[in-house]
Amino acid sequence: MSPRALKSLEPASTDPAKIRNFCIIAHIDHGKSTLADRMLGITGVVSDRDMRAQYLDRMDIERERGITIKSQAVRMPWALNGDTFALNMIDTPGHVDFTYEVSRSLAACEGAILLVDAAQGIEAQTLANLYLALDNDLTIIPVLNKIDLPAADPDKYAKELASLIGGTPDDVLRVSGKTGMGVTELLDRVVELIPAPQGDPNGPARAMIFDSVYDTYRGVVTYVRMIDGKLSPRERIQMMSTKAVHELLEIGVSSPEPTPTKGLGVGEVGYLITGVKDVRQSKVGDTVTNAAKPSTDALPGYTDPKPMVFSGLYPIDGSDYPILREALDKLKLSDASLNYEPETSVALGFGFRCGFLGLLHLEIVTERLEREFGLDLIATAPSVPYEVTTEDKKHFTVTNPSEFPTGTKIASVSEPMVKAAILAPKDYVGTIMELCQSKRGSLLGMEYLGEDRVEIRYAMPLGEIVFDFFDQLKSKTAGYASLDYEPSGEQDADLVKVDILLQGEAVDAFSAIVHRDKAYAYGLLMTERLKKLIPRQQFEVPIQAAIGARIIARESISAMRKDVLAKCYGGDITRKRKLLEKQKEGKKRMKMVGRVEVPQEAFIAALSGDVEGKDPKKK
Amino acid sequence: MRATRSPRNPALAGWSRENESTMPSALPRADPAPADGLLPSSVTRGWAERDFGVYVHVPFCRVRCGYCDFNTYTADEVRGVKQSDYAGQAVAEIQRAVEILDATGAPRRPVSTVFFGGGTPTLLPVTQLAQLLGSIRDAWGLASDAEITTEANPDSVTAESLAQLAAAGFTRVSFGMQSAVPHVLATLERTHDPERVPLVVEWARAAGLQVSLDLIYGTPGESLDDWRSSLELALEQHPDHVSAYALIVESGTKLARQIARGEIASPDDDVQAEMYELADTVLAERGFSWYELSNWARDAGTRSRHNLSYWTGQDWWGVGPGAHSHVGGVRWWNVKHPAAYAERIAAGVSPAAGRETLDEETRRTETVLLTSRVADGLSISELDLPGRGAIAGLIADGLIDGGAAIRGRVVLTLRGRLLADAVVRRLLGS
Ligand SMILES: Nc1nc2c(ncn2[C@@H]2O[C@H](COP(=O)(O)OP(=O)(O)OP(=O)(O)O)[C@@H](O)[C@H]2O)c(=O)[nH]1
Ligand SMILES: C[S@@+](CC[C@H](N)C(=O)[O-])C[C@H]1O[C@@H](n2cnc3c(N)ncnc32)[C@H](O)[C@@H]1O
Ligand code: SF4
Ligand SMILES: [Mg+2]
């Protein structure tokens, strides 16, 4: 199909009335990026020849995992009834860890396409993202996707959607991002329904930074939404929070390749390049203004996302530590939500305690570090931040279990809580409630969505979710349940630190903060794992789990009796020596815990739980 | 005289690499060996203090045992090279060896030990074995007390052939008995009839040969009692010497595949340790004492001096495909395949595939590695400071003999023998 708009509107001089800013929001995998592909094609900004699936998922890691991690904004021309419009579309991620990314995108838009898989129906992130969009006063266009699927049941889900956001089932559009069916109508609907941006075209320039990305070739690329006024190339701009002034080296729009323009006018979405090398100098949420004619009122920014999950990252080869530091500094440039500070571990050496938005974020950062910087890393078991108060009224925030205060009497420990929403077919309610109960959840409420789907809401400790809740939820519901959660305060709980000791020495990487009722189970799990993983030594090695001085579980590795090759060698001494060299090489990869030699791999396996034959790739 | 590093014959350049990837086990990688095989003059340092021995590899067997990765071939003819041509090629290598050693300028030393190993040397007609021994005698002369051994499979000898070997000058025969228990022999895929062992030992003794028996322990399915009865049956033959080897699963062998497929269990280290201890006890009761980790002798006179020469850094020339040699701190090894070997010999090119010249550090490492395995032990003076620092800990852990250490030698205890590799690592400071 040939593009409908024969000429596109010139950025910098587009009448705001002809601009439509919207994002596509949905539960993970409901087809946002695929729908975006069709829009890129139908509007002609990407030719058939250049098209590839999930065009906007540009990072290797996005392409391999088939998920979106970063939002992407694209300007596309569209014509309706003889009028030409400029559409700014933002494809957003669907995973709960990246809710922060979605909320920033929403702030750059007047409307949102709420996409729902017509074979799956409403899921947990559908609700979470809808809530965010309504909270930002966006106009919602409900759309059912994947109607080409034989299993699609658009009538049923149109009803569900209509009852959720009001209106009638007929208001719910039906499209297929795969075949392109209904997408033209959807673009028309966007023009008709989504309000044009408002703003003072002649006021002092105010642009809201909604993303800031480090690019090796271009330095920091800052994505903005113009709220008032106008910005032009070569102008001197000012960051309102820091008052730092930069020269605008390039200004443009993504369509979807970066295209320099004569500027950005009110209501437009585009990018700025100033030559700064650190995203912190061009902070998400900050307001950009003209240095010569500055605005006095900064736009309300975003609250920085609080890291929810902490883990220690250590290079397997200790000499890679400086590379890891540099790599984290570089990643931080494009991922402002990443936090880290140096820490040391007896078992693992020098590394960093890093804060993440969630488990997927942790996994992705680790993978990017390994892939983009050639590092081999161990990540310690994820932990959440605990607030500990000792009897002498001192407060600590503990993000690393081994720093849990010992010696002093602990008055209270509080843990972060979340409100979790689980959506699942009603047959699984019993199973899910049982699971949540076992994870110390307390029921907040339950609601039917349509006839056979239920939303179950629980207050739950984040630490339990981080442990293995999602894996268990998926496996107990044959993959049907979806989960969303958001922070909701803290609660005091009977939490203890369980240490794992090898020959009486605590291995800091294995210490964990768990509820007292679960301490024994954790102790048993870890001692059994380590017994399987640690090779026999020349002496017996006791493995114990302890709370303070009290041993709660024990195992032991019997002494190795034979470590010799008693074979007929003939004169091949070289081979014998090579073998010795190999053994010595192997020993270099051992970490010493007291007198016990623990292979690096044992740490990794014990931390990742590989021992029980679990596939670490499945998440 | 300096060694000339002539470039390798390009026509032959592919041999060693090609052979490395296939069975049997790979050769070490090191410097290329010079085509003329000449040695650096450095090898003559300490020349007179070292014994000189000859090892002759015979790379043929009737069938390959499931566990074996030795350099041996079962076909009569491999890549156009016949078994019957082999002796002639080996003689040619011996004659070239004389020239190469003479070229160092050092005097010829009479040969103190000769060992025919394999494969199965006794697959060759006795006349050929005698011819080979004769060419060694012609080349260097044999010491008056020379120890001359051949390995033999119990089913590859007769009373007659043993008598002929003795007549040709052999003094010793080492039989591959492995086990006396039928199901163990079956798992090992040994084809010989265990009942034949007493016979061949009897014949060997009648011929005036010393007798050694090779045993393997820790075969999957072998019980402690099985092992005890093999030991006892072996000792009932009154051998002069016993070698007992722990079964090792070598990659690429049929046994390794059977284990990978789960058809056969893996040998168990703890069981092998127990069997080693049992062997040491039973052998000691019958008057045998260990002189190397896997070797026991009735007395000092029946130790295998050839075997000891490997562990004590003597010189020897290894003749034949895949054979390893050591002369004065230079180690080299021949191409493995009999056809490659034949081709090199025919072309008048050294059959060596690679060699290494040991530097001081490597020599020291080897001394620790090798001499710590023998009962006479390692002189503490060979150790560096960290190595000496490890001694007290090793005594405390019961791995080396305290009394011997006070007298200046590192001698493994029974427990230490079983953990010998760990002891060596500690002595070498890692
Ligand atoms: N049959 C069919 N499959 C579709 C359609 N749209 C998307 N898919 C498939 O659904 C899967 C997920 O599509 P994406 O476009 O990556 O989904 P997403 O919502 O962007 O996913 P996240 O960004 O990870 O949240 C892919 O395998 C697509 O091929 C559709 O209309 N019909
Ligand atoms: C060079 S082999 C061959 C001797 C002769 N061909 C025979 O098998 O009787 C010498 C000895 O090494 C031992 N041996 C061979 N392969 C072994 C293995 N995989 N593990 C332990 N010992 C082995 C056997 O005891 C064998 O007798
Ligand atoms: S007879 Fe000896 S050398 Fe030949 S295959 Fe068997 S064990 Fe190996
Ligand atoms: Mg996507």
XYZ file of C-alpha atoms in Angstrom, chain A residues 536 538-539 558-581 583-584 587 595 597, chain B residues 29 69 245-246 248 250 270 272 274 277 293-294 310 324 331 356 358 362 366 373 397 399 415 418-422 425-426 428 430:
64
model
C 36.235 -33.038 47.695
C 42.158 -33.453 51.168
C 40.190 -33.151 54.415
C 34.028 -36.350 52.884
C 37.763 -36.142 52.354
C 39.122 -36.998 48.947
C 41.013 -40.250 49.056
C 42.591 -40.407 45.649
C 44.244 -37.701 43.597
C 46.836 -39.390 41.492
C 47.086 -40.886 38.050
C 48.499 -44.302 38.705
C 48.880 -45.478 35.153
C 51.611 -46.855 32.994
C 53.061 -43.773 31.291
C 55.918 -45.073 29.255
C 58.204 -42.160 28.704
C 55.578 -39.532 27.999
C 56.691 -37.177 30.719
C 55.596 -34.134 28.759
C 51.994 -35.247 28.994
C 52.346 -35.785 32.702
C 53.736 -32.276 33.108
C 51.012 -30.749 30.956
C 48.507 -32.431 33.199
C 50.117 -30.854 36.224
C 50.024 -27.474 34.501
C 45.684 -28.858 37.375
C 47.576 -25.764 38.481
C 43.571 -24.185 40.888
C 41.509 -23.774 53.497
C 39.178 -24.509 47.480
C 52.456 -29.639 21.167
C 44.430 -45.670 24.207
C 47.349 -49.698 37.661
C 44.110 -47.938 38.468
C 41.710 -44.891 33.735
C 40.784 -42.398 28.450
C 36.999 -44.160 46.604
C 40.097 -47.417 43.641
C 40.551 -48.798 48.819
C 45.433 -49.856 49.930
C 53.400 -45.540 42.909
C 52.185 -48.412 40.746
C 61.683 -42.567 33.507
C 59.176 -40.697 23.528
C 62.539 -34.543 25.126
C 61.189 -29.570 23.730
C 63.725 -28.129 29.099
C 60.876 -26.946 33.840
C 59.929 -32.296 36.492
C 56.629 -40.749 42.935
C 48.493 -33.988 57.019
C 51.025 -37.194 53.310
C 47.913 -41.803 52.046
C 46.991 -41.829 46.846
C 47.083 -38.028 46.885
C 50.401 -37.726 45.069
C 49.229 -35.144 42.547
C 47.991 -32.894 45.340
C 51.040 -29.212 43.625
C 51.724 -28.215 47.178
C 55.454 -26.668 43.693
C 50.298 -23.751 44.066
